[in-house]
Amino acid sequence: MDIKEIAYRINEIGASDNSDFSKIQEIRAKHLDKQPRTWSPFASYSIKDNYAFHSGGREELQFNIGQDYINEKIVFRFGIAFSLEQGASLTDAIGVFKEVKDRYNHFIKTNPDYFKDFSFWHYESGNFGEFCNSVKEIDEQLFRVGNFIFIGKYIEKEVHEVNDSDIKTILKAFDYLLPAYEEIQFGKTVINEKRISRLAYNSNGWVMPSGPYGKSNHKDSHEANYGYGHEEWLFDTSKLIDGYHYGFLEPIRKQQDAYLGHNFNVWLYTIDGVSKSRYWVGEVNNLEVINQEKANSIKSIYKKNGWLKEMEVQIVESGANNRGFSDWEGVDLFNVRFKPKDLIVNDPYFELPQSHPVIGLSRYNFSHFKDDFVITLKKESQEPFSFSPDNDDENSEESEGVERTQHKREPKTIEITYLHKAISKQLTKVLKEKYGQLRVKAEHPSGIGANKVDIVVDSENEGLIFYEIKTYNAVKSSIREAIGQLFEYSFWPNVDNAKQLVILTQKHNDLDDVKTYFKHLREKLGIPIYYQWFDIEKNELSEKY
């Protein structure tokens, strides 16, 4: 591909994947109060021989792609840029960009970690200036006519080597940069504030109540008196209303009006009230605080759909006390909402060390997230496995035999069974439309005891395809649980029943590692195993990865 083809593929793939960047012209139209020349990010008049910028970007902080030369290598860059070169369409670069530059510098100060994965480099009147691994403020020395200042990333490829996988990487970066672009270019604060929130302890993955174990024993707390917390359904994303899952956070309820209408990125942790262990559970991004009127309407929908009754039954089945549950106001059951794609669940949950600052927290406060809270996890699959022997003290005589210690029930993720059933039902219809009514069967006997394959397709061209559906909130949990079942159904004890094995989940946000993993499995093991997702709202089945 050349630059023009790459720019147009960004338009096409962005629109197909419904990326945030594909809506940049809508954002511009909203702030400029006029219709843009095009509704596509890139247009023919913004594409040059070796670079391109978004349509309308000549006088803006611009999204920019192009060939560059970094560390003595030809690379392909992508990011945002200040282009201060003057011409017929930009006669006063300093005047046009002065406020934008000031907002950029302010953004750097108030969001010091936002660009932590990006680099910074510039050109002075066409000559390469300096490359910095970290992004910095723009001083008056840099802010001069003729300079080009770039904040972004690069891949070590020439233009003609860029492929669709690279374009998806570019779109991922552009999606991330879009809120910063909007705030810096137009002066509208759109970056979500990051907070930290405690969850009532739960050993059922916050999909349903798990009972009194681990709950706070504070005499005035609801969970101590009733054995459950209203946030114990926070991750039950099988119940969607207009694309949103509605839930509850206790720290927000304490000051509901103060947070009303705000969006937050929330770092979630929990405390085992028995062992006192703290766990980092995950994060929810773009979490929106709703008002009482909305909460009451959501409660009514839950009641109408039978979901409220289902929740009450789950309370009883967990061993907790359901007294007065149905009498709670809507805002005491639902005070936040988010889209499932913005939920990130750790797999497994991360037990926090005694040195972590969360150890000193116990109350349900909606605290500001600080740098001290950051957990740096080792990047998966980047380093080869290495054996670590026992320490001497682990082999001491004192450790021999069965230890008598207090039972510790660690929190775990569980499958969202209602979502599993709903996906199975809709997916069966989709597959029957594709392969034929008599070639698809749900809950097909596996031939091994009473076990059943979720869906079997008898494809005329592809042969037998076994589908195993899993709906854990963490995609790795779904894969881990499904892979053994599919292998057993297809290969036990020495047969080869299926031509293709497919693990299917709900749609998750970031699947790059999943795609890499399944490709590696096929190449390493020679087994035709694939991954697909199903979007239950859009009734959309992905390609096989």
XYZ file of C-alpha atoms in Angstrom:
545
model
C 0.000 0.000 0.000
C 0.999 3.633 -0.472
C 0.046 6.539 1.838
C -3.241 7.150 0.052
C -4.265 3.497 0.290
C -3.286 3.358 3.974
C -5.340 6.480 4.771
C -8.376 5.071 2.992
C -7.975 1.696 4.748
C -7.961 3.569 8.075
C -11.266 5.127 6.991
C -12.700 1.755 5.949
C -11.560 -0.378 8.884
C -12.399 2.377 11.361
C -15.954 2.587 10.017
C -16.314 -1.206 9.900
C -15.090 -1.622 13.505
C -17.054 1.441 14.682
C -13.864 2.944 16.106
C -13.992 6.219 18.029
C -11.591 7.830 15.557
C -14.018 7.166 12.705
C -16.277 9.797 14.340
C -13.689 12.587 14.386
C -15.623 14.668 11.857
C -18.741 14.459 14.047
C -16.680 15.812 16.946
C -15.344 18.632 14.776
C -18.826 19.476 13.504
C -20.145 19.666 17.074
C -17.451 22.099 18.223
C -17.148 24.178 15.037
C -20.934 24.279 14.543
C -20.639 23.629 10.816
C -20.683 20.649 8.496
C -17.221 19.332 7.568
C -16.134 18.886 3.948
C -16.290 15.115 4.463
C -17.476 12.765 7.179
C -14.428 10.514 6.708
C -11.275 11.041 8.795
C -8.953 11.316 5.785
C -9.736 12.849 2.393
C -7.853 13.146 -0.901
C -6.908 16.776 -0.239
C -5.334 15.904 3.153
C -3.199 13.075 1.742
C 0.270 13.895 0.399
C 3.014 11.721 -1.096
C 4.706 10.706 2.175
C 2.218 11.710 4.861
C -1.430 12.459 5.539
C -3.438 14.327 8.176
C -7.128 14.273 9.038
C -9.447 16.358 6.911
C -9.586 19.829 8.481
C -6.351 19.231 10.351
C -4.221 21.851 8.626
C -5.215 24.458 11.226
C -5.665 22.004 14.093
C -3.761 19.622 16.269
C -3.734 16.996 13.551
C -3.888 13.236 13.437
C -0.950 12.411 11.237
C 0.512 9.332 9.535
C 3.595 9.129 7.381
C 7.034 7.849 6.574
C 9.774 9.024 8.927
C 13.399 8.338 9.803
C 14.068 7.497 13.469
C 17.276 6.115 14.984
C 18.768 5.601 11.535
C 15.816 3.511 10.373
C 12.952 4.158 7.988
C 9.738 3.894 10.029
C 6.022 4.536 9.720
C 4.729 7.078 12.230
C 1.233 7.670 13.620
C 0.028 10.121 16.230
C -0.882 13.797 16.671
C 1.140 16.771 15.483
C 1.522 20.538 15.483
C 2.383 21.550 11.918
C 3.603 25.148 12.105
C 4.638 25.459 8.460
C 2.834 28.445 6.939
C 1.212 28.583 3.524
C -1.893 29.680 1.667
C -4.206 27.790 4.042
C -2.267 28.767 7.200
C -0.846 32.285 7.187
C -0.470 32.841 10.957
C 0.637 29.544 12.532
C 1.654 31.084 15.868
C -1.642 32.929 16.246
C -3.735 29.908 15.276
C -1.923 27.453 17.560
C -1.030 29.647 20.573
C -4.040 28.664 22.708
C -3.902 25.071 21.500
C -0.241 24.847 22.517
C -1.046 26.304 25.949
C -3.851 23.779 26.431
C -1.481 21.003 25.387
C 1.082 22.073 28.008
C -1.643 22.280 30.651
C -2.868 18.827 29.651
C 0.654 17.413 30.100
C 0.831 18.859 33.619
C -2.611 17.666 34.721
C -2.413 14.243 33.012
C 1.257 13.291 33.437
C 0.750 9.600 32.601
C -1.575 9.996 29.636
C 1.199 9.882 27.016
C 3.442 7.456 28.915
C 3.502 4.994 25.985
C 4.210 7.678 23.355
C 7.338 9.437 22.097
C 8.064 13.031 21.108
C 10.109 14.351 18.206
C 10.273 17.442 16.037
C 11.637 18.996 12.871
C 12.988 22.531 12.552
C 12.265 24.028 9.124
C 12.412 20.575 7.534
C 15.506 19.338 9.393
C 15.258 16.645 12.059
C 15.600 18.180 15.512
C 15.417 15.831 18.492
C 13.813 12.515 19.477
C 12.610 11.949 23.062
C 11.303 8.680 24.452
C 8.910 10.591 26.695
C 6.462 13.339 25.806
C 7.250 16.828 27.066
C 5.871 20.367 27.057
C 6.350 22.671 24.070
C 8.497 25.682 24.986
C 8.950 28.893 23.041
C 12.127 27.555 21.424
C 10.116 24.755 19.815
C 7.023 26.830 19.124
C 8.297 28.575 15.992
C 7.045 29.016 12.459
C 8.198 26.197 10.181
C 8.553 23.581 12.920
C 6.788 20.235 12.990
C 6.170 18.718 16.451
C 5.021 15.104 16.726
C 3.575 13.097 19.626
C 3.070 9.473 18.716
C 4.437 6.036 17.949
C 6.080 4.291 15.035
C 6.519 0.835 13.573
C 9.747 -0.225 11.913
C 8.258 -0.655 8.471
C 8.355 1.230 5.222
C 5.109 2.501 3.762
C 4.644 -0.403 1.340
C 5.031 -2.934 4.188
C 2.102 -1.626 6.261
C -0.792 -4.131 6.431
C -4.301 -4.326 7.883
C -3.000 -5.562 11.238
C -0.812 -2.444 11.466
C -3.795 -0.280 10.574
C -5.743 -1.741 13.492
C -2.785 -0.863 15.730
C -2.901 2.696 14.370
C -6.648 2.920 14.972
C -6.216 1.688 18.540
C -3.722 4.506 19.184
C -5.962 7.074 17.465
C -8.964 5.959 19.534
C -6.898 6.476 22.671
C -5.677 9.915 21.530
C -9.103 11.201 20.473
C -10.219 12.500 23.921
C -6.881 14.310 24.300
C -7.308 15.831 20.823
C -10.795 17.072 21.717
C -9.688 18.610 25.003
C -6.509 20.197 23.625
C -7.962 21.438 20.330
C -11.357 22.677 21.521
C -10.800 23.280 25.237
C -13.491 20.820 26.334
C -12.621 18.618 29.294
C -13.384 15.060 28.210
C -10.687 13.049 30.002
C -12.290 11.002 32.729
C -11.079 11.495 36.273
C -9.625 8.326 37.766
C -10.918 7.130 41.139
C -10.585 4.105 43.388
C -13.539 2.199 44.821
C -13.925 -0.688 47.234
C -16.359 -3.505 46.439
C -18.134 -5.685 48.985
C -16.308 -9.019 49.043
C -17.648 -11.580 46.583
C -16.442 -15.047 45.549
C -18.802 -15.305 42.552
C -17.088 -12.776 40.307
C -19.580 -9.997 41.182
C -22.075 -11.723 38.901
C -24.346 -12.707 41.814
C -24.192 -12.605 45.640
C -21.866 -15.126 47.276
C -23.162 -14.989 50.858
C -21.927 -13.582 54.172
C -18.350 -14.903 53.954
C -15.759 -12.135 53.719
C -18.207 -9.288 54.252
C -17.484 -6.326 56.489
C -18.349 -6.916 60.139
C -18.975 -3.252 60.903
C -22.200 -3.222 62.900
C -23.728 -0.316 60.935
C -22.978 -1.675 57.475
C -25.646 -3.159 55.218
C -23.449 -6.123 54.260
C -22.821 -7.025 57.916
C -26.529 -6.949 58.723
C -27.851 -8.633 55.575
C -24.896 -10.640 54.276
C -24.739 -9.049 50.817
C -23.901 -5.764 49.119
C -25.788 -4.033 46.322
C -22.674 -4.049 44.131
C -22.544 -7.854 43.965
C -24.191 -7.777 40.516
C -21.759 -5.179 39.134
C -20.250 -7.569 36.572
C -23.476 -9.304 35.497
C -23.339 -7.876 31.993
C -26.057 -10.239 30.721
C -28.633 -7.569 31.571
C -28.208 -4.700 29.108
C -30.519 -1.744 28.508
C -29.724 0.321 25.403
C -26.207 -1.101 25.385
C -25.473 -0.238 29.033
C -25.134 -2.355 32.139
C -26.504 -0.682 35.270
C -24.986 -1.333 38.678
C -24.197 0.116 42.061
C -21.129 1.511 43.842
C -21.430 2.263 47.552
C -18.795 5.069 47.614
C -20.751 7.007 44.968
C -24.063 6.638 46.827
C -22.613 8.545 49.767
C -22.305 11.699 47.640
C -24.590 10.897 44.715
C -25.449 14.488 43.813
C -21.807 15.585 43.767
C -20.902 12.963 41.161
C -24.098 13.178 39.115
C -23.580 13.298 35.357
C -19.816 12.756 35.657
C -17.821 9.994 34.014
C -14.982 8.223 35.781
C -12.372 5.546 35.226
C -12.561 3.441 38.382
C -9.900 1.115 39.871
C -11.694 -1.600 41.853
C -10.482 -3.524 44.867
C -12.001 -5.688 47.584
C -11.173 -6.858 51.098
C -11.681 -10.384 52.418
C -13.162 -9.602 55.835
C -11.892 -12.911 57.228
C -8.271 -13.041 56.054
C -8.005 -9.232 55.596
C -6.344 -9.815 52.212
C -6.832 -7.058 49.630
C -7.332 -7.845 45.939
C -7.145 -5.648 42.869
C -10.188 -6.825 40.919
C -10.024 -4.753 37.736
C -11.188 -1.462 36.269
C -14.257 0.110 34.716
C -13.673 2.937 32.258
C -16.221 5.558 31.201
C -18.409 4.773 34.194
C -21.297 7.273 34.279
C -23.191 8.333 37.406
C -26.969 8.415 36.807
C -29.745 10.389 38.492
C -32.645 9.195 40.635
C -35.217 9.428 37.832
C -33.100 7.224 35.570
C -32.441 4.795 38.411
C -36.160 4.419 39.116
C -36.867 3.735 35.441
C -34.138 1.052 35.402
C -35.635 -0.571 38.490
C -39.007 -0.661 36.716
C -37.455 -2.370 33.686
C -35.700 -4.888 35.932
C -38.988 -5.596 37.674
C -40.867 -5.988 34.385
C -38.222 -8.344 32.967
C -38.189 -10.502 36.085
C -34.574 -9.561 36.786
C -35.328 -7.996 40.167
C -37.017 -11.164 41.358
C -34.058 -13.176 40.053
C -31.691 -10.997 42.104
C -33.788 -11.550 45.234
C -33.742 -15.319 44.705
C -29.952 -15.193 44.353
C -29.680 -13.360 47.683
C -31.603 -16.135 49.429
C -29.690 -18.912 47.660
C -26.388 -17.381 48.791
C -27.455 -17.612 52.434
C -27.947 -13.858 52.821
C -31.036 -12.011 54.083
C -33.372 -10.584 51.399
C -35.612 -8.687 53.836
C -36.708 -5.356 52.327
C -34.788 -5.830 49.069
C -37.697 -4.955 46.774
C -38.441 -1.814 48.794
C -35.141 -0.115 48.051
C -35.276 3.066 45.948
C -33.944 2.733 42.414
C -30.868 4.819 43.194
C -29.978 2.436 46.044
C -29.778 -0.424 43.542
C -28.550 1.372 40.417
C -26.438 4.522 40.521
C -23.907 3.930 37.715
C -23.822 2.541 34.204
C -21.145 1.443 31.736
C -20.755 -0.494 28.500
C -19.411 -4.059 28.791
C -16.474 -3.223 26.512
C -15.215 -0.813 29.178
C -15.002 -3.489 31.881
C -11.523 -4.941 32.458
C -11.413 -7.873 34.884
C -8.080 -9.214 36.130
C -7.508 -12.911 35.549
C -6.790 -13.938 38.240
C -7.527 -11.185 40.743
C -4.265 -9.696 42.016
C -3.575 -10.068 45.744
C -1.998 -6.815 46.890
C 1.247 -6.904 48.888
C 1.462 -5.471 52.401
C 3.438 -2.538 50.995
C 0.598 -1.382 48.727
C -1.152 1.837 49.903
C -4.587 0.189 49.608
C -3.623 -1.820 52.718
C -4.233 1.332 54.721
C -7.733 1.836 53.307
C -10.857 0.180 54.653
C -13.728 2.612 54.213
C -15.995 2.888 51.179
C -14.612 6.176 49.871
C -14.458 7.308 46.254
C -10.815 8.322 46.564
C -8.634 9.911 43.910
C -6.332 7.448 42.190
C -2.680 8.168 42.913
C 0.519 7.024 41.245
C 1.273 4.889 44.315
C -1.699 2.668 43.479
C -0.327 1.619 40.083
C 0.436 -2.092 39.760
C 3.042 -2.853 37.111
C 2.299 -6.329 35.865
C 4.855 -8.191 33.800
C 3.917 -8.041 30.144
C 2.580 -11.423 29.155
C 4.314 -13.597 26.577
C 7.306 -11.289 26.258
C 9.802 -13.395 28.189
C 10.416 -17.160 28.004
C 9.377 -19.299 30.960
C 12.097 -19.764 33.545
C 12.168 -22.246 36.415
C 12.405 -20.806 39.938
C 13.571 -23.293 42.621
C 12.216 -23.308 46.178
C 13.931 -21.115 48.707
C 15.672 -22.957 51.517
C 13.072 -21.877 54.057
C 10.288 -23.327 51.906
C 11.889 -26.788 52.297
C 12.389 -26.581 56.051
C 11.130 -29.340 58.337
C 8.573 -26.944 59.823
C 6.658 -26.919 56.552
C 6.271 -30.705 56.363
C 2.907 -32.365 56.833
C -0.582 -30.905 56.661
C -0.724 -27.351 57.933
C -3.662 -26.334 60.095
C -4.472 -22.812 59.019
C -7.540 -20.639 58.823
C -9.577 -21.269 55.666
C -9.148 -18.584 53.035
C -11.729 -18.391 50.258
C -10.125 -16.439 47.436
C -12.420 -14.468 45.119
C -12.873 -15.991 41.687
C -14.597 -15.218 38.442
C -17.635 -17.245 37.386
C -19.527 -17.591 34.139
C -22.554 -15.417 33.387
C -24.975 -18.282 32.756
C -27.889 -16.180 31.551
C -25.674 -14.572 28.911
C -24.450 -18.044 27.904
C -28.020 -19.207 27.297
C -28.981 -16.046 25.407
C -25.947 -16.242 23.120
C -26.534 -19.958 22.459
C -30.120 -19.280 21.422
C -29.332 -16.379 19.085
C -26.154 -17.901 17.675
C -27.994 -21.096 16.781
C -30.398 -19.036 14.656
C -27.517 -17.196 12.970
C -25.699 -20.440 12.164
C -28.887 -22.083 10.828
C -29.346 -19.147 8.450
C -25.784 -19.653 7.228
C -25.535 -23.460 7.076
C -29.164 -24.576 6.856
C -31.865 -25.537 9.382
C -30.996 -29.233 9.427
C -27.222 -28.742 9.692
C -27.058 -26.993 13.078
C -27.998 -28.392 16.481
C -27.634 -26.855 19.940
C -26.888 -29.035 22.984
C -25.722 -31.917 20.800
C -24.721 -35.151 22.642
C -20.941 -35.409 22.720
C -20.886 -39.193 22.795
C -19.069 -39.077 26.129
C -21.460 -39.748 29.003
C -24.135 -37.087 29.436
C -21.895 -34.284 28.179
C -23.159 -32.084 25.371
C -21.469 -29.826 22.849
C -22.982 -26.330 22.987
C -23.522 -26.184 19.206
C -22.544 -28.571 16.418
C -22.507 -27.529 12.767
C -22.448 -30.161 10.030
C -21.066 -27.995 7.243
C -21.249 -29.341 3.721
C -17.901 -27.768 2.866
C -16.084 -27.506 6.214
C -17.207 -30.714 7.926
C -18.184 -30.952 11.601
C -17.606 -27.798 13.661
C -17.846 -27.939 17.469
C -18.733 -24.665 19.244
C -18.099 -24.227 22.964
C -19.586 -21.029 24.437
C -18.154 -19.384 27.543
C -19.223 -16.053 29.032
C -16.736 -15.155 31.745
C -15.925 -11.459 32.076
C -12.238 -12.264 31.489
C -11.674 -13.719 28.036
C -8.737 -15.836 29.247
C -11.013 -17.520 31.779
C -13.436 -18.418 28.993
C -10.667 -19.858 26.824
C -9.160 -21.797 29.725
C -12.482 -23.417 30.625
C -13.523 -24.176 27.043
C -10.359 -25.607 25.587
C -10.334 -28.785 27.698
C -13.966 -29.515 26.940
C -13.487 -29.139 23.186
C -10.408 -31.370 23.218
C -12.306 -34.050 25.130
C -15.363 -33.893 22.852
C -13.231 -34.112 19.734
C -10.338 -36.403 20.680
C -11.271 -38.676 23.655
C -9.875 -41.275 23.825
C -8.296 -41.657 20.378
C -10.732 -40.226 17.825
C -10.870 -37.168 15.603
C -14.517 -36.105 15.617
C -14.466 -32.460 14.498
C -12.819 -30.717 11.589
C -12.873 -27.388 13.443
C -13.065 -26.418 17.136
C -14.390 -22.959 17.988
C -14.335 -21.198 21.352
C -16.927 -18.445 21.370
C -17.418 -15.632 23.904
C -19.260 -12.356 24.165
C -17.495 -9.455 22.454
C -14.472 -8.263 24.404
C -12.541 -5.051 23.911
C -8.902 -5.942 23.235
C -8.322 -9.245 21.455
C -4.856 -8.839 19.950
C -3.303 -11.387 22.323
C -6.229 -13.780 21.778
C -5.694 -13.745 18.030
C -1.966 -14.292 18.483
C -2.608 -17.176 20.899
C -4.953 -19.091 18.606
C -2.678 -18.653 15.615
C 0.186 -19.997 17.762
C -1.913 -23.007 18.863
C -2.735 -23.923 15.282
C 0.877 -23.604 14.150
C 2.395 -25.364 17.172
C -0.129 -28.170 17.689
C -1.552 -28.559 14.207
C -5.090 -28.498 15.642
C -7.790 -26.480 13.797
C -8.943 -24.453 16.810
C -10.359 -20.946 16.418
C -11.840 -18.083 18.417
C -14.985 -16.101 17.606
C -17.096 -13.552 19.453
C -20.819 -12.882 19.261
C -22.372 -9.457 19.862
C -25.775 -10.286 21.283
C -27.112 -6.743 20.847
C -26.196 -6.466 17.183
C -26.709 -10.172 16.473
C -23.232 -10.099 14.933
C -20.824 -13.034 14.636
C -17.136 -12.226 14.128
C -14.806 -13.919 11.699
C -12.744 -16.858 12.957
C -9.433 -15.881 14.519
